[in-house]
Coordinates of C-alpha atoms and ligand atoms in Angstrom, one line a residue:
M51 CA 21.6 -44.6 -247.2
T52 CA 21.1 -40.9 -246.3
Y53 CA 18.1 -39.5 -248.1
L54 CA 18.4 -36.3 -250.0
A55 CA 15.1 -34.8 -248.9
V56 CA 13.4 -31.7 -250.4
P57 CA 11.0 -29.6 -248.5
I58 CA 7.8 -28.8 -250.4
S59 CA 6.7 -25.4 -249.2
G60 CA 4.1 -24.0 -251.6
K61 CA 1.3 -21.9 -250.2
D62 CA -1.3 -23.7 -252.3
L63 CA -1.7 -27.2 -253.9
E64 CA -0.8 -26.0 -257.3
S65 CA 2.5 -24.6 -256.4
C66 CA 3.2 -27.7 -254.2
K67 CA 2.6 -29.9 -257.2
E68 CA 5.0 -27.8 -259.3
Q69 CA 7.6 -28.1 -256.5
I70 CA 7.1 -31.9 -256.3
Q71 CA 7.6 -32.3 -260.0
A72 CA 10.7 -30.1 -259.9
S73 CA 12.1 -32.0 -257.0
V74 CA 11.7 -35.4 -258.7
K75 CA 13.3 -34.0 -261.9
A76 CA 16.3 -32.6 -259.8
G77 CA 16.8 -36.0 -258.2
A78 CA 15.1 -35.8 -254.8
Q79 CA 15.1 -39.0 -252.8
M80 CA 12.4 -38.0 -250.3
L81 CA 9.8 -35.2 -250.0
E82 CA 9.0 -33.3 -246.9
L83 CA 5.5 -31.9 -247.2
R84 CA 5.6 -28.7 -245.1
T85 CA 1.8 -28.5 -244.7
D86 CA 2.2 -25.4 -242.4
Y87 CA 3.1 -23.4 -245.5
I88 CA -0.3 -24.1 -247.1
E89 CA -2.8 -21.3 -246.7
S90 CA -6.2 -22.3 -245.1
L91 CA -4.9 -25.8 -244.5
N92 CA -7.5 -28.5 -243.9
T93 CA -7.6 -32.3 -244.2
E94 CA -9.0 -32.2 -247.8
K95 CA -6.0 -30.2 -248.9
L96 CA -3.7 -32.6 -247.0
A97 CA -5.3 -35.6 -248.7
Q98 CA -4.8 -34.1 -252.2
L99 CA -1.2 -33.1 -251.3
I100 CA -0.3 -36.6 -250.1
A101 CA -2.0 -38.1 -253.2
D102 CA 0.1 -35.8 -255.5
A103 CA 3.3 -36.7 -253.6
K104 CA 2.6 -40.4 -253.7
Q105 CA 2.5 -40.4 -257.4
T106 CA 6.2 -39.9 -257.4
A107 CA 6.8 -43.1 -255.4
L108 CA 9.3 -41.2 -253.2
P109 CA 9.0 -41.6 -249.4
I110 CA 7.1 -38.7 -247.9
I111 CA 7.4 -36.9 -244.6
V112 CA 4.4 -34.9 -243.4
T113 CA 5.3 -31.9 -241.2
C114 CA 3.0 -29.4 -239.7
R115 CA 5.5 -27.2 -237.9
D116 CA 4.5 -25.2 -234.8
S117 CA 5.2 -21.5 -235.3
A118 CA 7.2 -21.6 -232.0
Q119 CA 9.7 -23.8 -233.9
G120 CA 9.8 -22.1 -237.2
G121 CA 6.3 -23.0 -238.6
M122 CA 4.3 -20.8 -240.9
N123 CA 0.7 -19.5 -240.6
N124 CA 0.6 -19.7 -236.8
L125 CA -1.5 -22.9 -236.8
S126 CA -3.4 -24.0 -233.7
S127 CA -2.4 -27.0 -231.7
D128 CA -5.7 -28.7 -232.7
I129 CA -5.2 -28.3 -236.4
R130 CA -1.6 -29.5 -236.2
K131 CA -2.6 -32.6 -234.2
K132 CA -5.4 -33.3 -236.8
I133 CA -3.1 -32.9 -239.8
L134 CA -0.4 -35.2 -238.3
T135 CA -2.9 -37.9 -237.3
E136 CA -4.7 -37.7 -240.6
A137 CA -1.4 -38.0 -242.4
I138 CA -0.7 -41.2 -240.6
K139 CA -4.1 -42.6 -241.7
L140 CA -3.4 -41.5 -245.3
G141 CA -0.2 -43.6 -245.3
A142 CA 2.6 -41.0 -245.0
D143 CA 5.9 -42.8 -244.6
L144 CA 6.9 -40.5 -241.8
I145 CA 5.5 -37.6 -239.8
D146 CA 7.6 -35.0 -238.1
C147 CA 6.3 -33.8 -234.7
E148 CA 8.1 -31.4 -232.4
Y149 CA 9.4 -33.3 -229.3
A150 CA 8.2 -30.3 -227.1
N151 CA 4.6 -31.0 -228.3
F152 CA 4.9 -34.7 -228.3
I153 CA 5.5 -34.8 -224.6
K154 CA 2.2 -33.0 -224.0
K155 CA -0.2 -35.7 -223.0
D156 CA -3.1 -35.0 -225.5
F157 CA -0.6 -34.7 -228.4
A158 CA 1.3 -37.9 -227.6
E159 CA -1.8 -39.9 -227.0
R160 CA -3.5 -39.0 -230.3
I161 CA -0.3 -39.6 -232.3
K162 CA 0.6 -42.9 -230.6
Q163 CA -3.0 -44.1 -231.1
A164 CA -2.9 -43.2 -234.9
L165 CA 0.6 -44.8 -235.2
A166 CA -0.6 -48.0 -233.5
Q167 CA -3.3 -48.2 -236.2
N168 CA -0.9 -47.7 -239.0
S169 CA 2.4 -49.3 -238.2
K170 CA 3.8 -48.3 -241.7
T171 CA 4.3 -44.7 -240.6
K172 CA 7.5 -43.8 -238.7
L173 CA 7.8 -40.9 -236.3
I174 CA 10.4 -38.1 -236.4
L175 CA 10.7 -36.2 -233.1
S176 CA 12.3 -32.9 -233.7
A177 CA 13.7 -30.0 -231.8
H178 CA 14.8 -26.6 -233.2
N179 CA 16.8 -23.7 -231.9
F180 CA 17.0 -20.7 -234.3
K181 CA 19.2 -18.7 -231.9
G182 CA 22.2 -21.0 -231.3
P183 CA 23.3 -24.5 -230.2
F184 CA 21.4 -26.5 -227.7
K185 CA 22.6 -26.2 -224.1
N186 CA 22.7 -30.0 -223.9
L187 CA 22.6 -31.6 -227.3
S188 CA 23.4 -35.1 -226.3
G189 CA 20.9 -34.9 -223.4
T190 CA 18.2 -33.8 -225.9
Y191 CA 18.8 -37.0 -227.9
E192 CA 18.9 -39.2 -224.8
E193 CA 15.6 -37.7 -223.7
I194 CA 13.9 -38.2 -227.1
F195 CA 15.1 -41.8 -227.3
T196 CA 14.0 -42.5 -223.7
A197 CA 10.5 -41.1 -224.5
C198 CA 10.3 -43.0 -227.8
P199 CA 13.0 -45.5 -228.6
D200 CA 11.7 -46.2 -232.1
A201 CA 11.6 -42.6 -233.3
I202 CA 14.1 -40.9 -235.5
A203 CA 15.4 -38.0 -233.5
K204 CA 16.1 -34.7 -235.2
T205 CA 17.7 -31.5 -234.1
A206 CA 18.4 -28.3 -236.2
Y207 CA 20.1 -25.4 -234.6
H208 CA 21.7 -22.2 -235.7
A209 CA 25.5 -22.5 -235.8
K210 CA 26.9 -19.2 -234.7
H211 CA 30.3 -20.5 -235.8
I212 CA 31.5 -23.5 -237.8
N213 CA 32.9 -24.9 -234.5
D214 CA 29.3 -25.3 -233.4
C215 CA 28.8 -28.0 -236.0
F216 CA 31.1 -30.6 -234.4
E217 CA 28.7 -31.5 -231.6
S218 CA 26.2 -32.4 -234.3
F219 CA 28.7 -34.5 -236.1
D220 CA 29.4 -36.5 -232.9
I221 CA 25.7 -37.1 -232.5
I222 CA 25.4 -38.6 -236.1
E223 CA 28.6 -40.6 -235.5
K224 CA 27.0 -42.1 -232.4
Y225 CA 23.5 -42.8 -233.7
G226 CA 23.8 -42.9 -237.5
K227 CA 20.6 -43.4 -239.3
K228 CA 18.5 -43.0 -236.2
V229 CA 19.1 -39.3 -236.3
I230 CA 18.9 -36.1 -238.4
A231 CA 21.3 -33.5 -237.0
L232 CA 21.7 -30.3 -239.0
C233 CA 23.1 -26.9 -238.4
M234 CA 21.4 -23.8 -239.8
G235 CA 22.9 -20.6 -241.2
P236 CA 26.0 -20.1 -243.3
N237 CA 28.2 -21.5 -240.6
G238 CA 26.3 -24.7 -240.7
T239 CA 26.2 -25.4 -244.4
I240 CA 28.8 -28.2 -244.3
S241 CA 26.6 -30.2 -241.9
R242 CA 24.2 -30.7 -244.8
I243 CA 26.9 -32.5 -246.8
I244 CA 28.9 -34.3 -244.1
A245 CA 25.6 -35.8 -242.9
K246 CA 25.8 -38.3 -245.8
K247 CA 29.3 -39.6 -245.0
L248 CA 28.2 -40.1 -241.4
R249 CA 25.0 -42.0 -242.5
A250 CA 22.4 -39.7 -241.0
F251 CA 18.8 -40.6 -241.8
L252 CA 18.5 -37.6 -244.2
T253 CA 19.7 -34.2 -245.1
F254 CA 17.8 -31.5 -246.8
A255 CA 18.3 -29.5 -250.0
S256 CA 16.0 -27.1 -251.7
I257 CA 14.9 -27.0 -255.4
A258 CA 16.0 -23.3 -255.6
D259 CA 17.5 -20.8 -253.3
K260 CA 14.3 -19.0 -252.7
A261 CA 12.5 -22.3 -251.8
A262 CA 14.9 -23.0 -249.0
T263 CA 13.0 -23.6 -245.7
A264 CA 16.1 -23.1 -243.5
A265 CA 19.1 -20.8 -243.7
G266 CA 22.2 -22.4 -245.1
Q267 CA 20.3 -25.0 -247.0
L268 CA 22.0 -25.8 -250.4
T269 CA 20.0 -26.5 -253.6
I270 CA 19.9 -30.1 -254.9
E271 CA 21.9 -28.8 -257.9
E272 CA 24.7 -27.6 -255.6
M273 CA 24.6 -30.7 -253.5
K274 CA 24.8 -33.0 -256.5
T275 CA 26.9 -31.1 -259.0
R276 CA 29.2 -29.0 -256.8
Y277 CA 29.5 -31.3 -253.8
R278 CA 29.3 -34.7 -255.5
F279 CA 26.5 -35.8 -253.1
D280 CA 25.8 -39.0 -255.0
K281 CA 29.5 -40.1 -254.7
I282 CA 29.7 -39.5 -251.0
S283 CA 30.1 -42.7 -248.9
N284 CA 31.4 -43.5 -245.5
K285 CA 34.9 -43.8 -247.2
T286 CA 34.8 -40.3 -248.7
E287 CA 37.7 -38.0 -247.7
F288 CA 36.9 -34.3 -247.3
F289 CA 39.1 -31.3 -248.2
G290 CA 38.2 -27.7 -248.1
L291 CA 38.9 -24.0 -248.1
I292 CA 39.4 -22.4 -244.7
G293 CA 38.8 -18.7 -244.8
D294 CA 36.4 -15.8 -244.3
P295 CA 34.8 -15.1 -246.6
V296 CA 34.7 -18.3 -248.6
G297 CA 31.3 -18.0 -250.4
H298 CA 32.9 -16.2 -253.4
S299 CA 35.6 -18.7 -253.9
I300 CA 35.8 -20.9 -257.0
G301 CA 37.9 -23.4 -255.0
P302 CA 35.1 -25.9 -254.4
V303 CA 34.0 -26.0 -258.0
V304 CA 37.6 -26.4 -259.3
H305 CA 38.9 -29.0 -256.8
N306 CA 35.6 -31.0 -257.0
A307 CA 35.8 -31.0 -260.9
C308 CA 39.4 -32.3 -260.6
F309 CA 38.4 -35.0 -258.1
D310 CA 35.6 -36.0 -260.4
A311 CA 37.8 -36.1 -263.5
E312 CA 40.2 -38.4 -261.7
K313 CA 37.3 -40.5 -260.2
L314 CA 38.5 -39.9 -256.6
N315 CA 36.3 -40.4 -253.6
K316 CA 37.0 -37.0 -252.3
V317 CA 34.9 -33.9 -251.9
Y318 CA 36.1 -30.3 -251.4
L319 CA 34.0 -28.0 -249.0
P320 CA 33.8 -24.3 -248.3
L321 CA 34.9 -23.9 -244.6
L322 CA 33.8 -20.5 -243.3
V323 CA 36.0 -20.0 -240.2
E324 CA 35.2 -16.7 -238.7
G325 CA 37.4 -15.0 -236.1
G326 CA 41.2 -15.1 -235.6
Q327 CA 43.8 -17.4 -234.2
I328 CA 41.7 -18.8 -231.3
E329 CA 38.8 -19.8 -233.6
F330 CA 41.2 -21.2 -236.2
N331 CA 43.0 -23.3 -233.6
E332 CA 39.7 -24.5 -232.2
F333 CA 38.6 -25.5 -235.7
L334 CA 41.8 -27.5 -236.4
D335 CA 41.6 -29.1 -233.0
N336 CA 38.0 -30.1 -233.7
V337 CA 39.1 -31.7 -237.0
I338 CA 42.1 -33.6 -235.8
T339 CA 40.3 -35.1 -232.8
R340 CA 37.6 -36.4 -235.1
N341 CA 39.3 -38.8 -237.5
Y342 CA 35.9 -40.2 -238.3
L343 CA 35.0 -37.0 -240.3
G344 CA 37.7 -37.8 -242.9
L345 CA 38.8 -34.2 -243.2
R346 CA 42.2 -34.7 -244.8
G347 CA 43.4 -31.4 -246.1
F348 CA 42.9 -27.7 -246.5
S349 CA 43.5 -24.7 -248.7
V350 CA 43.9 -21.7 -246.4
T351 CA 43.0 -18.1 -247.4
I352 CA 42.4 -14.7 -245.8
P353 CA 42.6 -14.2 -242.9
H354 CA 44.1 -17.4 -241.7
K355 CA 47.4 -18.0 -243.6
R356 CA 49.5 -16.8 -240.6
N357 CA 47.2 -18.5 -238.2
A358 CA 47.8 -21.8 -240.0
L359 CA 51.6 -21.3 -239.7
E360 CA 51.3 -20.4 -236.0
Y361 CA 49.1 -23.4 -235.3
A362 CA 51.6 -25.8 -237.0
R363 CA 54.5 -24.2 -235.2
T364 CA 52.9 -24.4 -231.8
K365 CA 52.1 -28.1 -232.4
G366 CA 55.5 -28.9 -233.8
E367 CA 54.0 -30.0 -237.2
Y368 CA 56.0 -30.2 -240.4
I369 CA 56.2 -26.8 -242.3
E370 CA 58.1 -26.7 -245.6
P371 CA 61.1 -24.3 -245.3
L372 CA 59.8 -22.1 -248.1
A373 CA 56.5 -21.6 -246.2
V374 CA 58.6 -20.7 -243.1
S375 CA 60.5 -18.0 -244.9
I376 CA 57.4 -16.7 -246.6
G377 CA 55.7 -16.7 -243.2
A378 CA 52.4 -18.0 -244.4
V379 CA 50.8 -21.4 -245.0
N380 CA 48.1 -21.8 -247.7
T381 CA 48.0 -25.6 -247.8
M382 CA 47.6 -28.1 -244.9
V383 CA 47.5 -31.9 -245.4
I384 CA 46.5 -34.1 -242.6
G385 CA 48.4 -37.4 -242.7
V386 CA 49.1 -40.5 -240.7
N387 CA 48.2 -40.2 -237.0
E388 CA 46.6 -36.7 -237.7
R389 CA 50.1 -35.2 -238.1
I390 CA 49.9 -32.1 -240.3
S391 CA 52.1 -31.0 -243.2
C392 CA 52.0 -27.4 -244.2
Y393 CA 53.0 -25.8 -247.5
N394 CA 52.8 -22.5 -249.5
T395 CA 51.8 -23.1 -253.1
D396 CA 51.1 -19.3 -253.8
Y397 CA 54.8 -18.7 -254.5
A398 CA 55.2 -21.1 -257.4
G399 CA 51.8 -20.2 -258.8
A400 CA 52.7 -16.5 -259.0
M401 CA 56.2 -16.9 -260.3
D402 CA 54.9 -19.3 -263.1
A403 CA 52.1 -16.9 -264.0
L404 CA 54.5 -14.0 -264.4
T405 CA 57.3 -15.7 -266.3
Q406 CA 54.9 -17.6 -268.6
T407 CA 53.2 -14.4 -269.6
L408 CA 56.5 -12.6 -270.2
G409 CA 57.9 -15.6 -271.9
I410 CA 61.0 -15.6 -269.7
N411 CA 62.7 -17.8 -267.1
R412 CA 62.7 -16.9 -263.4
K413 CA 66.3 -15.8 -263.5
N414 CA 65.4 -13.2 -266.1
L415 CA 63.6 -11.3 -263.4
N416 CA 67.0 -10.4 -261.9
G417 CA 67.4 -6.7 -261.8
K418 CA 63.8 -5.9 -262.8
V419 CA 62.2 -3.1 -260.8
V420 CA 59.1 -4.4 -259.2
S421 CA 56.5 -2.6 -257.1
V422 CA 54.5 -5.0 -254.9
V423 CA 51.3 -3.5 -253.3
G424 CA 50.3 -5.2 -250.1
A425 CA 52.2 -6.9 -247.4
G426 CA 50.0 -9.9 -246.4
G427 CA 50.3 -13.6 -247.2
A428 CA 50.2 -13.3 -251.0
A429 CA 52.7 -10.4 -251.0
R430 CA 55.1 -12.3 -248.7
A431 CA 55.1 -15.3 -251.1
I432 CA 55.7 -13.2 -254.1
V433 CA 58.3 -10.9 -252.5
A434 CA 60.2 -14.0 -251.2
G435 CA 60.3 -15.4 -254.8
L436 CA 61.3 -12.1 -256.4
A437 CA 64.0 -11.4 -253.8
D438 CA 65.3 -14.9 -254.4
V439 CA 65.9 -14.2 -258.1
G440 CA 67.4 -10.7 -257.4
A441 CA 64.6 -8.4 -258.5
K442 CA 64.6 -4.8 -257.1
V443 CA 61.4 -4.7 -255.0
T444 CA 59.6 -1.9 -253.4
I445 CA 56.7 -2.8 -251.1
Y446 CA 53.7 -0.4 -250.7
N447 CA 51.2 -1.1 -247.9
R448 CA 48.5 0.6 -246.0
T449 CA 50.0 -0.5 -242.7
V450 CA 53.5 0.9 -243.2
S451 CA 55.0 -1.2 -240.3
K452 CA 54.1 -4.4 -242.2
A453 CA 55.7 -3.1 -245.4
H454 CA 58.8 -2.1 -243.3
N455 CA 59.1 -5.6 -241.7
L456 CA 58.7 -7.4 -245.0
A457 CA 61.2 -5.2 -246.7
L458 CA 63.8 -5.7 -243.9
E459 CA 63.4 -9.4 -244.1
F460 CA 63.9 -9.7 -247.8
G461 CA 66.2 -6.7 -248.5
C462 CA 63.6 -4.5 -250.3
H463 CA 62.5 -0.9 -250.2
Y464 CA 59.2 0.1 -248.7
A465 CA 56.6 2.9 -248.5
G466 CA 53.1 3.6 -247.2
L467 CA 50.2 3.5 -249.7
D468 CA 50.0 7.3 -249.4
K469 CA 53.3 7.4 -251.3
I470 CA 51.9 5.4 -254.2
E471 CA 52.2 8.5 -256.5
K472 CA 56.0 7.8 -256.5
L473 CA 55.5 4.4 -258.0
D474 CA 57.5 3.7 -261.2
A475 CA 58.4 0.1 -262.1
D476 CA 58.9 -2.5 -264.8
I477 CA 56.4 -4.7 -263.0
I478 CA 53.5 -3.8 -260.7
I479 CA 51.9 -6.6 -258.6
N480 CA 48.7 -6.0 -256.6
C481 CA 48.7 -8.3 -253.6
T482 CA 45.9 -6.6 -251.7
S483 CA 42.2 -7.5 -251.9
I484 CA 41.4 -4.1 -253.4
G485 CA 39.3 -4.6 -256.5
M486 CA 38.0 -7.9 -255.4
H487 CA 34.3 -8.7 -255.6
P488 CA 32.0 -7.0 -254.4
K489 CA 34.1 -3.8 -254.4
V490 CA 35.0 -4.1 -258.1
D491 CA 35.1 -0.3 -258.6
A492 CA 38.2 0.1 -256.5
T493 CA 41.8 0.1 -257.6
V494 CA 45.0 0.4 -255.6
V495 CA 47.2 2.1 -258.3
P496 CA 45.9 5.3 -259.8
A497 CA 45.4 4.9 -263.6
H498 CA 47.7 7.8 -264.5
L499 CA 50.7 5.9 -263.1
L500 CA 50.3 3.0 -265.5
K501 CA 52.5 2.9 -268.6
S502 CA 52.8 0.8 -271.8
S503 CA 56.3 -0.3 -270.7
M504 CA 55.0 -2.0 -267.6
T505 CA 53.7 -5.5 -266.8
V506 CA 50.8 -5.3 -264.4
F507 CA 49.9 -8.4 -262.4
D508 CA 46.8 -8.5 -260.2
T509 CA 46.6 -11.4 -257.9
V510 CA 42.9 -10.9 -257.4
Y511 CA 41.0 -13.4 -259.6
N512 CA 37.4 -12.5 -258.8
P513 CA 36.7 -10.7 -261.1
M514 CA 39.3 -11.9 -263.6
E515 CA 39.6 -8.5 -265.1
T516 CA 39.9 -6.1 -262.2
L517 CA 39.7 -2.3 -262.6
L518 CA 43.5 -2.2 -262.3
L519 CA 43.9 -4.6 -265.2
K520 CA 41.3 -2.7 -267.3
Q521 CA 43.2 0.5 -266.8
A522 CA 46.5 -1.2 -267.4
K523 CA 45.1 -2.6 -270.7
E524 CA 44.1 1.0 -271.7
A525 CA 47.6 2.2 -270.9
G526 CA 49.0 -0.5 -273.2
A527 CA 50.7 -2.6 -270.4
K528 CA 51.3 -6.3 -270.5
L529 CA 48.8 -8.1 -268.2
V530 CA 48.9 -11.0 -265.8
N531 CA 45.7 -12.0 -264.1
G532 CA 45.1 -13.8 -260.8
A533 CA 43.5 -16.8 -262.6
E534 CA 46.9 -18.0 -263.9
M535 CA 48.3 -17.8 -260.4
F536 CA 45.2 -19.6 -259.0
I537 CA 45.6 -22.4 -261.5
G538 CA 49.3 -22.9 -260.7
Q539 CA 48.8 -23.0 -256.9
A540 CA 45.6 -25.1 -257.0
A541 CA 47.2 -27.7 -259.3
E542 CA 50.0 -28.0 -256.7
Q543 CA 47.5 -28.3 -253.9
F544 CA 45.7 -31.1 -255.8
R545 CA 49.1 -32.9 -256.0
L546 CA 49.6 -32.5 -252.3
F547 CA 46.1 -33.6 -251.5
T548 CA 46.1 -36.7 -253.8
H549 CA 49.7 -37.6 -254.6
K550 CA 48.7 -37.5 -258.2
D551 CA 49.3 -35.0 -261.0
C552 CA 46.5 -32.5 -261.5
P553 CA 44.3 -32.9 -264.6
M554 CA 45.5 -29.6 -266.1
Q555 CA 42.9 -29.4 -268.9
T556 CA 40.1 -29.9 -266.4
I557 CA 41.5 -27.3 -263.9
R558 CA 42.1 -24.7 -266.6
Q559 CA 38.7 -25.1 -268.2
T560 CA 36.9 -25.1 -264.8
V561 CA 38.7 -22.1 -263.5
L562 CA 38.1 -20.0 -266.6
A563 CA 34.5 -21.1 -266.9
A564 CA 33.8 -20.4 -263.2
L565 CA 35.5 -17.0 -263.4
A566 CA 33.7 -16.0 -266.6
K567 CA 30.4 -16.5 -264.7
K568 CA 31.4 -14.0 -262.0
Ligands
LIG275 P1 46.2 -10.9 -246.4 O1 47.3 -11.6 -245.8 O2 45.0 -10.7 -245.5 O3 46.7 -9.4 -246.8 C1 45.8 -8.5 -247.3 C2 46.6 -7.3 -247.8 O4 45.6 -6.4 -248.4 C3 47.3 -6.5 -246.8 O5 48.5 -6.0 -247.3 C4 46.3 -5.4 -246.4 O6 46.9 -4.2 -245.9 C5 45.7 -5.1 -247.8 N1 44.4 -4.5 -247.7 C6 43.2 -5.2 -247.5 N2 42.2 -4.3 -247.5 C7 42.8 -3.1 -247.8 C8 42.2 -1.8 -248.0 N3 40.9 -1.5 -247.8 N4 43.1 -0.8 -248.2 C9 44.4 -1.0 -248.4 N5 45.0 -2.2 -248.2 C10 44.2 -3.2 -247.9 O7 45.6 -11.5 -247.7 P2 46.5 -12.3 -248.9 O8 46.3 -13.7 -248.6 O9 47.8 -11.7 -249.0 O10 45.6 -12.0 -250.2 C11 45.6 -10.7 -250.8 C12 45.0 -10.9 -252.2 O11 45.7 -11.8 -253.0 C13 43.6 -11.3 -252.2 O12 42.8 -10.5 -253.0 C14 43.6 -12.7 -252.8 O13 42.4 -12.9 -253.6 C15 44.8 -12.6 -253.7 N6 45.4 -14.0 -253.8 C16 45.3 -14.5 -255.0 C17 45.8 -15.8 -255.2 C18 45.7 -16.4 -256.5 O14 45.9 -17.6 -256.6 N7 45.4 -15.7 -257.6 C19 46.3 -16.5 -254.1 C20 46.4 -15.9 -252.9 C21 45.9 -14.6 -252.7 P3 47.1 -4.1 -244.3 O15 48.4 -4.8 -244.0 O16 47.3 -2.6 -244.1 O17 46.0 -4.7 -243.6

């Protein structure tokens, strides 16, 4: 079992008590009493805090963190020693002592002595690095276990990139419940979830965002509801959204709701992969060389759709022909022997959204005059689909050369965004990220160009009603929103990930509810 531990970090006993109650209610499985947060800490306050925590019957860790390793209130070495030894006497299930302090003679002697008198209490020896990964992570664990073989060894370091997490995963895979290995910061968030599959001793979650004691910590609610923490076992398969940014995406909520509806032992994660092709390749290599992680498939978004295609091409992996002609991959499935299959589900999602709204078949798009704004991955998918049915497409893009290349490939017209004033079409499709959260006051097509005879389709789905769609509505145009495209492509991804049909009612309800909250 991997405990879901919640840090209690009130500055007085009253607020600690409130946090303890809230943690129990939210489903905490262990409490970490961060005594260093308590103002004017003394042994009386410690005794009361432990008594309050013990009423819950949950196992408790007592920590009195050194400020050199992220502790509060700059407590002296003497008070920290006193608190930890007293916590042992008071029957704490575990105490957390920094390894760097434990190896100091006086610290070690007093703690070992107290532990010898109360064999019930277990020792966590921890090491933290708030700047980046450890120079020698496996060496750090070996050192801790050599010094104290019975201890639970813990490291927490700032992940500068998601690729920094894999070393931590290898540690948990090697030592299992003898270790806690977490990565801090937004790039380390997944380490908090994956820890359970790998059977680490514990992972942390906070009661609320503002109560988090480390960057990147999720709330218990997010862990349990969004990331299906209680369902995670060593057999769980992980999927996820590779992109930058990913925090805004509704993908995790939507795919996890579908996995839940179908009772599948699968969890979908946000995978923030910063950088370009090199970092993307490194991430995929890290994944496929670690079968034990159970990462089995990905949705791919900005800026990695071409990187995904190039990766698969270089490695000789399967790429469906449509994805090759579109020139972008938005779905990767890792199959037998870690061979990867790549697809593009954006095309079908977009075409279905457009034709269903217009109440027509794809072939009825033949001869329609369409202006596509953007020349990235989404634009390519849509232009390929439109060209295939004989629509007359003009591509507008900020980088004219990209519009030119795309137009040459699919037999379209093209222009720079500076020529947008010339736009006149039956259908306008925004395939740029302009208007997307947080820059919701931006639009790519000036309002005066919009007419009631037009159909205006914005692929942006966050927010669901972009400024472009608001202005198109005012002009009396027909509207297609990005949510419909999202539902279509996500349902197809679900099928590729699971080989089952997507629960359409669940996906539609979840997408619309998630977008309405934005
Ligand atoms: P991409 O490959 O990175 O392409 C981005 C496009 O946006 C490029 O044409 C880029 O122009 C343009 N762009 C970005 N910032 C701009 C700015 N400030 N001014 C002018 N142009 C700008 O991304 P993508 O995958 O095609 O995605 C584009 C949009 O489609 C996103 O908003 C995404 O949410 C949406 N999308 C929706 C769905 C759905 O299911 N609804 C699916 C996929 C994508 P340059 O070439 O000049 O850089």
